[in-house]
PDB file of C-alpha atoms in Angstrom:
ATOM      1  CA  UNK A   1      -3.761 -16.034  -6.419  1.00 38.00           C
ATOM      2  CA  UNK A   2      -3.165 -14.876  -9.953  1.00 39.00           C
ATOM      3  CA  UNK A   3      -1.165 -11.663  -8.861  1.00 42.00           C
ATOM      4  CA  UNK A   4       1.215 -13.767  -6.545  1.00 39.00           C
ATOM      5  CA  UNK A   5       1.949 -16.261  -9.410  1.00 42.00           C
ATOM      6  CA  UNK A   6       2.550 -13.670 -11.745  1.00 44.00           C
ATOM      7  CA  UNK A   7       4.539 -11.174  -9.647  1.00 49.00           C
ATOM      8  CA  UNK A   8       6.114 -12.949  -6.561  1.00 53.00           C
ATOM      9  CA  UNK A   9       8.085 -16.147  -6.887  1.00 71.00           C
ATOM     10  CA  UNK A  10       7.075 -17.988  -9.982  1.00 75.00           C
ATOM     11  CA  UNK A  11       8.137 -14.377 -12.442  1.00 77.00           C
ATOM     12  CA  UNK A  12      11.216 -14.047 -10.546  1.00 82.00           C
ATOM     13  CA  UNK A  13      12.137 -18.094 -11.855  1.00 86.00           C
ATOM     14  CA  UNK A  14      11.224 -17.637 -14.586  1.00 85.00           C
ATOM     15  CA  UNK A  15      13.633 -14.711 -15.330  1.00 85.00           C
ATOM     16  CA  UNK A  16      16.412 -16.614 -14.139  1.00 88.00           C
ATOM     17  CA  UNK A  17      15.687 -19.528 -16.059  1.00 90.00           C
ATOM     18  CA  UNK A  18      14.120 -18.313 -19.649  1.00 89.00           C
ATOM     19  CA  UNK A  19      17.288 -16.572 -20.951  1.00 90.00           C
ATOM     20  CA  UNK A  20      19.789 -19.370 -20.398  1.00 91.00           C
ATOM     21  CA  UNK A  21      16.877 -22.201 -21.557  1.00 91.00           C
ATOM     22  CA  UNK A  22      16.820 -20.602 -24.927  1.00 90.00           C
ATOM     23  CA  UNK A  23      20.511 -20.399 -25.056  1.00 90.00           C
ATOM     24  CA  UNK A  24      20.367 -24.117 -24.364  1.00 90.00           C
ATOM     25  CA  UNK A  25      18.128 -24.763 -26.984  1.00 91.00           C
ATOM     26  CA  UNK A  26      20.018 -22.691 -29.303  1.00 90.00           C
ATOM     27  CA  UNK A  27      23.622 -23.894 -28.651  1.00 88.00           C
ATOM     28  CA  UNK A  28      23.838 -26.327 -31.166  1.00 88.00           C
ATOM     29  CA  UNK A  29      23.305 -24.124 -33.603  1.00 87.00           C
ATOM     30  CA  UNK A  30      26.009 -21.507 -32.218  1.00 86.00           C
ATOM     31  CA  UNK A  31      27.939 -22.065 -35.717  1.00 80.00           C
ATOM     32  CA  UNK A  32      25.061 -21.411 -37.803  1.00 82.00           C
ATOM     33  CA  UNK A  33      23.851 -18.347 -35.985  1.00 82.00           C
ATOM     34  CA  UNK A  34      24.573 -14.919 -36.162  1.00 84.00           C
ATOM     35  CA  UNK A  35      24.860 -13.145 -32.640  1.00 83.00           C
ATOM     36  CA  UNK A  36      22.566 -10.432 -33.760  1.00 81.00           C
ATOM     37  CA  UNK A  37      19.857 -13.066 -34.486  1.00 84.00           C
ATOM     38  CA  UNK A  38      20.306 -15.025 -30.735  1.00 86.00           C
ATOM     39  CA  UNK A  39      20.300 -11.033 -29.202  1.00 85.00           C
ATOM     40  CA  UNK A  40      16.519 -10.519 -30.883  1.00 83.00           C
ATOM     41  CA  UNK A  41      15.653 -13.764 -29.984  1.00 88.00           C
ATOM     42  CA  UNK A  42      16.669 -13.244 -26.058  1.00 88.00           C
ATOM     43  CA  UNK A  43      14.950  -9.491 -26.413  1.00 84.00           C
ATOM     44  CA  UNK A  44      11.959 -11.516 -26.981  1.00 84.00           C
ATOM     45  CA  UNK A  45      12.403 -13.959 -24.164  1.00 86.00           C
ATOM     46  CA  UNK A  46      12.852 -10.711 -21.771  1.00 84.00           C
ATOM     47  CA  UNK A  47       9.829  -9.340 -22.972  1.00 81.00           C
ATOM     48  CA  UNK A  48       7.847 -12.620 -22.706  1.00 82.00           C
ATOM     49  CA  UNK A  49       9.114 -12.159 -18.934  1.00 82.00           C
ATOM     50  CA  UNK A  50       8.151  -8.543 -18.490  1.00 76.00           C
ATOM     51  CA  UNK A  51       4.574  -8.949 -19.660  1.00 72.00           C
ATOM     52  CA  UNK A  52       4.235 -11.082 -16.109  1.00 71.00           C
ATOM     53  CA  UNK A  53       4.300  -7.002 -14.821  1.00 59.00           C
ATOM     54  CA  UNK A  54       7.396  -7.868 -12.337  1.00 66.00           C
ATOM     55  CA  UNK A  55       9.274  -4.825 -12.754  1.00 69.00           C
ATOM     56  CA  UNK A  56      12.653  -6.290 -10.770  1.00 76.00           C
ATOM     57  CA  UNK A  57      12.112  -9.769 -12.762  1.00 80.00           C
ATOM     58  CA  UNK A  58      12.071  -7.768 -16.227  1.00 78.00           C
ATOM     59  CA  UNK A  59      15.202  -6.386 -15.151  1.00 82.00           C
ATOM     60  CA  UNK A  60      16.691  -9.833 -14.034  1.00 85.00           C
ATOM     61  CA  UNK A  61      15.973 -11.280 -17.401  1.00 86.00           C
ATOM     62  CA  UNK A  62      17.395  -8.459 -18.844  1.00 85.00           C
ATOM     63  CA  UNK A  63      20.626  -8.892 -17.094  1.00 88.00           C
ATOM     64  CA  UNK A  64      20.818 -12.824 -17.119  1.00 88.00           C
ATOM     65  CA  UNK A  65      20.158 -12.599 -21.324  1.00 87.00           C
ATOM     66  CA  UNK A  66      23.218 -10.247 -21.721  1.00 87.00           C
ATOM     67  CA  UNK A  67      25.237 -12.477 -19.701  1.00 89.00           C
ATOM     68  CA  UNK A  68      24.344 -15.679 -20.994  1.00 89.00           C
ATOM     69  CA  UNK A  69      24.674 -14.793 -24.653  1.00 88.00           C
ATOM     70  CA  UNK A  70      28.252 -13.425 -23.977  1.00 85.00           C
ATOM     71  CA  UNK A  71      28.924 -16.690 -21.790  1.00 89.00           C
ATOM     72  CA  UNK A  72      27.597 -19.044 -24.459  1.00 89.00           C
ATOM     73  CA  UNK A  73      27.391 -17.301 -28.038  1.00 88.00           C
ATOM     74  CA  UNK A  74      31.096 -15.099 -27.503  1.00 84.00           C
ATOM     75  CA  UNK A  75      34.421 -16.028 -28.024  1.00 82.00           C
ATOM     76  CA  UNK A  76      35.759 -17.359 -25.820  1.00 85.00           C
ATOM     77  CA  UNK A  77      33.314 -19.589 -25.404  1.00 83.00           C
ATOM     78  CA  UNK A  78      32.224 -20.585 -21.914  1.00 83.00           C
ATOM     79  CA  UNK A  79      33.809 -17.383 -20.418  1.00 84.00           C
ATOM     80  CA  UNK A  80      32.743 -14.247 -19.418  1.00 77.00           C
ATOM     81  CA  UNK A  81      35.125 -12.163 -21.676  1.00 77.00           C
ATOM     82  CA  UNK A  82      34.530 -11.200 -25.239  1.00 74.00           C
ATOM     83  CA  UNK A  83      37.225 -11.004 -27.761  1.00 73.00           C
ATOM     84  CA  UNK A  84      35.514  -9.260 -30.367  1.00 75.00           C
ATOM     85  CA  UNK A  85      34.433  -5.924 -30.364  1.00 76.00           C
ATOM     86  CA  UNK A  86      31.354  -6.205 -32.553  1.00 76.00           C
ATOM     87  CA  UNK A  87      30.000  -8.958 -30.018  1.00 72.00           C
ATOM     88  CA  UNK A  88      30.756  -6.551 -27.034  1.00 79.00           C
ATOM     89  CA  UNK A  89      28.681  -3.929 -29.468  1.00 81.00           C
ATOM     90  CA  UNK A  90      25.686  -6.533 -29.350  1.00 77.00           C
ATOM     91  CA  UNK A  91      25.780  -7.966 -26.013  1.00 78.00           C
ATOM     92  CA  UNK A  92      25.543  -4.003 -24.320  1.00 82.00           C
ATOM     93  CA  UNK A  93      22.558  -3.517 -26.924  1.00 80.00           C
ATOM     94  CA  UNK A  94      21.147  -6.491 -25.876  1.00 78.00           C
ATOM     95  CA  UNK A  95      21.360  -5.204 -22.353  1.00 79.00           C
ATOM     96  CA  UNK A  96      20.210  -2.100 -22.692  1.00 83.00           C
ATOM     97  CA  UNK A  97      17.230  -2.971 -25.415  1.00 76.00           C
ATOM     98  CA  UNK A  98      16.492  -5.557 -22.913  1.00 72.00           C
ATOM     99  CA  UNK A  99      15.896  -2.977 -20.091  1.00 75.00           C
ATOM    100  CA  UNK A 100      14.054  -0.909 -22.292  1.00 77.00           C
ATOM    101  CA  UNK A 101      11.844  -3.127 -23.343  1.00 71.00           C
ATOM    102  CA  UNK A 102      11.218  -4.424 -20.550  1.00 66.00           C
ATOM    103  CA  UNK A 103      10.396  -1.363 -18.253  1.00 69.00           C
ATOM    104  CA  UNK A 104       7.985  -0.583 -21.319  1.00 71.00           C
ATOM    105  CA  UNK A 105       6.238  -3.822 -21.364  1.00 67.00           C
ATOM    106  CA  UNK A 106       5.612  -3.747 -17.560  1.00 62.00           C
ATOM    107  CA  UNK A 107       4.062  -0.073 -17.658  1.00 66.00           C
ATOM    108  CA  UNK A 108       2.144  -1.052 -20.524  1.00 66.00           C
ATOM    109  CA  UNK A 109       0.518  -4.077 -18.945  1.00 61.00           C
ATOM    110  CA  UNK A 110       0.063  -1.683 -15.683  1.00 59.00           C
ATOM    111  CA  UNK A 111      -1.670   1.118 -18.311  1.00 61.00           C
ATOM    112  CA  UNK A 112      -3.922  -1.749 -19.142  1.00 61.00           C
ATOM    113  CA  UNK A 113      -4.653  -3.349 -15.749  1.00 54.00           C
ATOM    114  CA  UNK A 114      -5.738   0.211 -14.726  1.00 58.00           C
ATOM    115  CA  UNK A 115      -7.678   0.935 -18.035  1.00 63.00           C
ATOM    116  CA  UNK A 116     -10.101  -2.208 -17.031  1.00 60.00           C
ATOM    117  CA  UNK A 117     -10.113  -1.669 -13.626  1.00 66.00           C
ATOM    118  CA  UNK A 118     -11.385   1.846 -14.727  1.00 78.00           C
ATOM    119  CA  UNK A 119     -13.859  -0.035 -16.960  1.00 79.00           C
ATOM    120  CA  UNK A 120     -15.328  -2.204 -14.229  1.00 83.00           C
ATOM    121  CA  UNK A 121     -15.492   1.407 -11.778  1.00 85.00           C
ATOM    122  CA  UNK A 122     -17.244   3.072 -14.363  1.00 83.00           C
ATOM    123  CA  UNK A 123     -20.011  -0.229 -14.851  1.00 85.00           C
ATOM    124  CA  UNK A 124     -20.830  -0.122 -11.146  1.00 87.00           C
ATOM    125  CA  UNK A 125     -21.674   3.079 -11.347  1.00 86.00           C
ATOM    126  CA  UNK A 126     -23.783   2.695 -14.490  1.00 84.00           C
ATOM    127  CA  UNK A 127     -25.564   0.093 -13.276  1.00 88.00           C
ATOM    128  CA  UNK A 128     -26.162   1.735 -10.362  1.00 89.00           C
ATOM    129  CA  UNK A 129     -27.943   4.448 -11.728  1.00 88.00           C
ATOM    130  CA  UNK A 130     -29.387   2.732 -14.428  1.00 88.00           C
ATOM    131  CA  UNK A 131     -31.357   0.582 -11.376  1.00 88.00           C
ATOM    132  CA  UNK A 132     -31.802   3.799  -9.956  1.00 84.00           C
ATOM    133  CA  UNK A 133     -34.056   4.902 -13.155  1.00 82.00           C
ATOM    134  CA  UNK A 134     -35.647   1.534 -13.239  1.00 78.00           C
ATOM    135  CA  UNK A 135     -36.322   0.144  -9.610  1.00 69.00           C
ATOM    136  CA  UNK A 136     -39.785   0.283  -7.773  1.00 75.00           C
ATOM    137  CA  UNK A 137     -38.569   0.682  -4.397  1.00 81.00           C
ATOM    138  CA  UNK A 138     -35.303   3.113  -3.614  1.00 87.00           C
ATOM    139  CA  UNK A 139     -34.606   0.607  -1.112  1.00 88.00           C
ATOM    140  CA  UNK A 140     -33.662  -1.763  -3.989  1.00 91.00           C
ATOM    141  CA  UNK A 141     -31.026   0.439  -4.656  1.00 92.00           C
ATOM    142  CA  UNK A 142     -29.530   1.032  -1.257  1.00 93.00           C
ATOM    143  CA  UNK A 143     -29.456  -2.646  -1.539  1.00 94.00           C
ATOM    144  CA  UNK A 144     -27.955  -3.327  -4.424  1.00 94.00           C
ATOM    145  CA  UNK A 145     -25.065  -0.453  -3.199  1.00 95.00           C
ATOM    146  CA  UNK A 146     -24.450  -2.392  -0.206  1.00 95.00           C
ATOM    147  CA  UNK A 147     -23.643  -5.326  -1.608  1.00 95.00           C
ATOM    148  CA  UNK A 148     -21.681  -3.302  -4.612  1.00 95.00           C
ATOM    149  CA  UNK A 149     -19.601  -2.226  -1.666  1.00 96.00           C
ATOM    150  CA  UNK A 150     -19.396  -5.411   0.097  1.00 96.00           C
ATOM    151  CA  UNK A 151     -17.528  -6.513  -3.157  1.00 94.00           C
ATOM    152  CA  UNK A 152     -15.577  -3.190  -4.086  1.00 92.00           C
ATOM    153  CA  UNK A 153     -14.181  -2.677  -0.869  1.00 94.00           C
ATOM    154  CA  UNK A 154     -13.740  -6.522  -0.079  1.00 94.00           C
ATOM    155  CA  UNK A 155     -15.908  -6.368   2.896  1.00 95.00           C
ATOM    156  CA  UNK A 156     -17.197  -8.997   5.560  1.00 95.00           C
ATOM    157  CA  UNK A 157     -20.621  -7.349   5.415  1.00 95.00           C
ATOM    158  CA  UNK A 158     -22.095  -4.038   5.251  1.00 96.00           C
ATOM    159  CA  UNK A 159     -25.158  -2.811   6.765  1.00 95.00           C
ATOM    160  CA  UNK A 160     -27.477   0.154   6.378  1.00 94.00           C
ATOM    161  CA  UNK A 161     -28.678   2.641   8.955  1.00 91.00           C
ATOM    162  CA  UNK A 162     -31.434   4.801   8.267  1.00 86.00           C
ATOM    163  CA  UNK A 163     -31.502   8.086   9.753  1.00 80.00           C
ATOM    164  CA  UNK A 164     -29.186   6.994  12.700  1.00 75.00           C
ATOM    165  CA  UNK A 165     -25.690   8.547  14.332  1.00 80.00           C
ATOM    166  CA  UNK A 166     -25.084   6.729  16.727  1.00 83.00           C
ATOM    167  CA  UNK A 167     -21.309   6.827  18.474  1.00 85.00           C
ATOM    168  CA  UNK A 168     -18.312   8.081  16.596  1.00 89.00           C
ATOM    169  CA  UNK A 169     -17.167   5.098  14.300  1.00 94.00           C
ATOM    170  CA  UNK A 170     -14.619   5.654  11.475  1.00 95.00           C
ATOM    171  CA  UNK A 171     -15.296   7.327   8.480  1.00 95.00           C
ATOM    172  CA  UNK A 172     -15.192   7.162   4.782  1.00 95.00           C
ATOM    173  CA  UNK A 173     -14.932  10.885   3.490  1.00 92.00           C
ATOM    174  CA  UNK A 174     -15.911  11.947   0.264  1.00 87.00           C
ATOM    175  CA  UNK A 175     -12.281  12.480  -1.053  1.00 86.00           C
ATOM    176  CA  UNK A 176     -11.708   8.876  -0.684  1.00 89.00           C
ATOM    177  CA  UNK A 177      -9.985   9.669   2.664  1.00 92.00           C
ATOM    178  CA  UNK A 178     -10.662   7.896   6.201  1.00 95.00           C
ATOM    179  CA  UNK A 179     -10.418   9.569   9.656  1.00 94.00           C
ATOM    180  CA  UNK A 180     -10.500   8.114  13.198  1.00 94.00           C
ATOM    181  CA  UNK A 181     -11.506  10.527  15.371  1.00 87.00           C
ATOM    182  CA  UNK A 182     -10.239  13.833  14.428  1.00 85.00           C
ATOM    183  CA  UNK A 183      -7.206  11.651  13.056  1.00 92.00           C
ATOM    184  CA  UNK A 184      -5.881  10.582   9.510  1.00 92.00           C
ATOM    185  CA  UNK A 185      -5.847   7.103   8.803  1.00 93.00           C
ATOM    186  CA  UNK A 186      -3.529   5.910   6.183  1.00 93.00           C
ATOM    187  CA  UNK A 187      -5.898   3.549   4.112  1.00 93.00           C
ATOM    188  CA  UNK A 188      -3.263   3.294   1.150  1.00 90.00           C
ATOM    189  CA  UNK A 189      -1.052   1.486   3.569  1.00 90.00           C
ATOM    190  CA  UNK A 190      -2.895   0.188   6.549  1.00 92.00           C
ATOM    191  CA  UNK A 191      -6.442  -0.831   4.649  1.00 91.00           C
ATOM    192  CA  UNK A 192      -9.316   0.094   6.603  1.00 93.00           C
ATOM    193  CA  UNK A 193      -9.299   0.185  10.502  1.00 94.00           C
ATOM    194  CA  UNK A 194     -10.499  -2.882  12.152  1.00 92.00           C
ATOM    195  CA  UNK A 195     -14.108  -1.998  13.380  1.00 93.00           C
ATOM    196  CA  UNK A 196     -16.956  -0.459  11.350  1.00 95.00           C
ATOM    197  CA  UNK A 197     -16.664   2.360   9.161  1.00 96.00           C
ATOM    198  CA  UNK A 198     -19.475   4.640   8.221  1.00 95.00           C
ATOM    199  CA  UNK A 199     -20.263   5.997   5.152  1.00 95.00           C
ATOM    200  CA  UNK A 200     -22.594   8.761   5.004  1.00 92.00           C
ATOM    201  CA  UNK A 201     -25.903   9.209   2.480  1.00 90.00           C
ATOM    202  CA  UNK A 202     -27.140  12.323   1.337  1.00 86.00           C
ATOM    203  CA  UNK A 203     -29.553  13.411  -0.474  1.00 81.00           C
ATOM    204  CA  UNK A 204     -30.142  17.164  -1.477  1.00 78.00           C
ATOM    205  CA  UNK A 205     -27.460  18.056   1.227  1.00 77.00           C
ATOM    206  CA  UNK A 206     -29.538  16.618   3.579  1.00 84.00           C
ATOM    207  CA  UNK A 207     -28.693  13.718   5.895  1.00 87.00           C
ATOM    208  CA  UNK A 208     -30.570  10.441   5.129  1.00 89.00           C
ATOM    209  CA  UNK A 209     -28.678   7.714   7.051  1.00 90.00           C
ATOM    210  CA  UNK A 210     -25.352   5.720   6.753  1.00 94.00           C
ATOM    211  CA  UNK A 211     -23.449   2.152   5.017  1.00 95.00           C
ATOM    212  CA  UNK A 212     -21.616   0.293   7.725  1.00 96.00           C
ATOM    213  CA  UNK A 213     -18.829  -1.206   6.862  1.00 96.00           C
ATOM    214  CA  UNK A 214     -17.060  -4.419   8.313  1.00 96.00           C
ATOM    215  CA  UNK A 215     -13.664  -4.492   6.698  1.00 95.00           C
ATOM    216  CA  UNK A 216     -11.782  -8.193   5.966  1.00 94.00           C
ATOM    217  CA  UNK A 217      -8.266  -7.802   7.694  1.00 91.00           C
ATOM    218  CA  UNK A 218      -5.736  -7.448   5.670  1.00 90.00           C
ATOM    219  CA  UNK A 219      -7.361  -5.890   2.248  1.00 91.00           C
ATOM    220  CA  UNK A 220      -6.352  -2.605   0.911  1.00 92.00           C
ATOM    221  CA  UNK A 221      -8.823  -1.282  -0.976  1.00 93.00           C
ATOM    222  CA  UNK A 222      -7.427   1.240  -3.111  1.00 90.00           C
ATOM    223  CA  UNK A 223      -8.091   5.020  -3.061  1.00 87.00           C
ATOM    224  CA  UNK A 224      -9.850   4.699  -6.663  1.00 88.00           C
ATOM    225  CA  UNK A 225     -12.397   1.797  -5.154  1.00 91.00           C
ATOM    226  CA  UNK A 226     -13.073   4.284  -1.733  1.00 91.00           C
ATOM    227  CA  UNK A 227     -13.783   7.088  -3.786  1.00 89.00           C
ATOM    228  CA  UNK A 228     -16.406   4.606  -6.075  1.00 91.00           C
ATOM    229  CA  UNK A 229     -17.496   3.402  -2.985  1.00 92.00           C
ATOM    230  CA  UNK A 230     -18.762   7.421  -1.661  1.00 91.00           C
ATOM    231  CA  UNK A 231     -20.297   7.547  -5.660  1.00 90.00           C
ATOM    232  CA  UNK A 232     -22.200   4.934  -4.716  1.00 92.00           C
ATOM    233  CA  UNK A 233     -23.515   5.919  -1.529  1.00 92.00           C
ATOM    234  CA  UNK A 234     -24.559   9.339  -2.907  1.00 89.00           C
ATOM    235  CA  UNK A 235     -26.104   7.291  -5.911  1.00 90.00           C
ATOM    236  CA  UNK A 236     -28.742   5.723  -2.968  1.00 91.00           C
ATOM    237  CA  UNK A 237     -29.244   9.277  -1.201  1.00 89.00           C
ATOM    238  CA  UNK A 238     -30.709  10.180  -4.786  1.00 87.00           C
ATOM    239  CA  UNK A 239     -32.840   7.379  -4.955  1.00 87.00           C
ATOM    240  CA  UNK A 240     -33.962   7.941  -1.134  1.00 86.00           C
ATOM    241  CA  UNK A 241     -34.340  11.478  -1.600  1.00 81.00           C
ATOM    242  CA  UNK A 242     -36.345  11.406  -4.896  1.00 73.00           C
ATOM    243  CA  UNK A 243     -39.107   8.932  -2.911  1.00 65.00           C
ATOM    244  CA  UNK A 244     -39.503  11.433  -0.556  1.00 56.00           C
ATOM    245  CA  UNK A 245     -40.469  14.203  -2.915  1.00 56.00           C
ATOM    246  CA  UNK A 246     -43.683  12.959  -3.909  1.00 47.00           C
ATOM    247  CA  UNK A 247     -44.257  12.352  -0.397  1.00 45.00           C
ATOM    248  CA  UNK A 248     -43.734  16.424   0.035  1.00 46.00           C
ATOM    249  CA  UNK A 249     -45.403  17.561  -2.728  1.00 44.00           C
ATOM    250  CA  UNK A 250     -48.359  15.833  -1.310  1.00 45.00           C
TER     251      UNK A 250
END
């Protein structure tokens, strides 16, 4: 809900109407202003727009500040022409420092989006093997995968097989990759296909059994959560395998 809010409709209105607000607010003052000072201020209204992370509604606010300060805060006033050299000067630096600055603030807020996304990666798979370390049963931990997956790869369900392969479902590879059949399937567009996927557990190299997946139509998991998602699995092969090696040392 959040990411439509901030990047569909709402950031797109909010382009359109920020700039020339502010130039509302700040006409009675057109006298007592310089045009450098009403360009920082607007800079700062396109920014406040571009940390939404619209890319095209950065860009929009960009534009509309440029074109509202020369309609309102340029002689002749209430006209898009400019008289004065110095104000065409400050209304193309608006422009472009608005576009700058903009396309800046949107990567930024991306770089930090993906640096927490990272984070929360990184804690499933801590946890992960930190209940690996700690459990009683290994089966704890196959547990506590499939329900890290159910949640990671925004799942219906998920469902573990032991030691079964059975039929020729789709597959999650270890490079984060899917294939029907002997076929590709484009995850990054399509999400996953619309019956259950397997995803293999080893442990040692060996075969122990298989997650099955039940995808929720329409998500698109990302690459970077399929490729967590395999961790994981391989996380409760470990656990399996290591319960069996008492059992073989016996």
């Amino acid at each position: 809900m959040l990411r439509f809010i901030t990047r569909g409709p709402f950031s797109l209105l909010a382009a359109v109407l920020a700039p020339v607000a502010l130039c509302a607010v700040l006409l009675p003052w057109r006298g007592g202003l310089a045009n450098a000072d009403v360009a920082l201020m607007l800079v700062v209204v396109v920014v406040a727009v571009a940390a939404l992370g619209h890319r095209g509604a950065a860009a929009l606010a960009a534009v509309g500040a440029a074109l509202w300060f020369d309609f309102f805060f340029t002689r002749p006033y209430e006209q898009f022409t400019i008289s004065k050299s110095t104000d065409i000067t400050t209304a193309l630096l608006l422009l472009c420092v608005g576009l700058t600055v903009s396309q800046l603030a949107v990567r930024a807020r991306r770089f930090r989006v993906i640096a927490i996304t990272d984070a929360g990666y990184l804690a499933r798979i801590h946890d992960t093997a930190v209940l690996s370390r700690s459990a009683d049963s290994a089966f704890a931990v196959v547990d506590h995968v499939g329900d890290e997956l159910i949640d990671l790869l925004q799942l219906r369900g998920c469902r573990f097989q032991y030691g079964s392969l059975i039929g020729h479902p789709p597959r999650l590879e270890h490079d984060g990759s899917i294939t029907v059949g002997r076929r590709q399937w484009d995850a990054d567009r399509l999400g996953l296909p619309d019956q259950e996927v397997e995803v293999r557990m080893f442990g040692n190299g060996r075969y122990i059994g298989r997650y099955m997946l039940a995808p929720t139509p329409g998500a698109v998991p990302s690459r970077q959560a399929r490729l967590v998602a395999v961790t994981l699995a391989d996380q409760a092969g470990a656990a399996m395998d290591a319960l069996w090696q008492p059992a073989k040392a016996a």
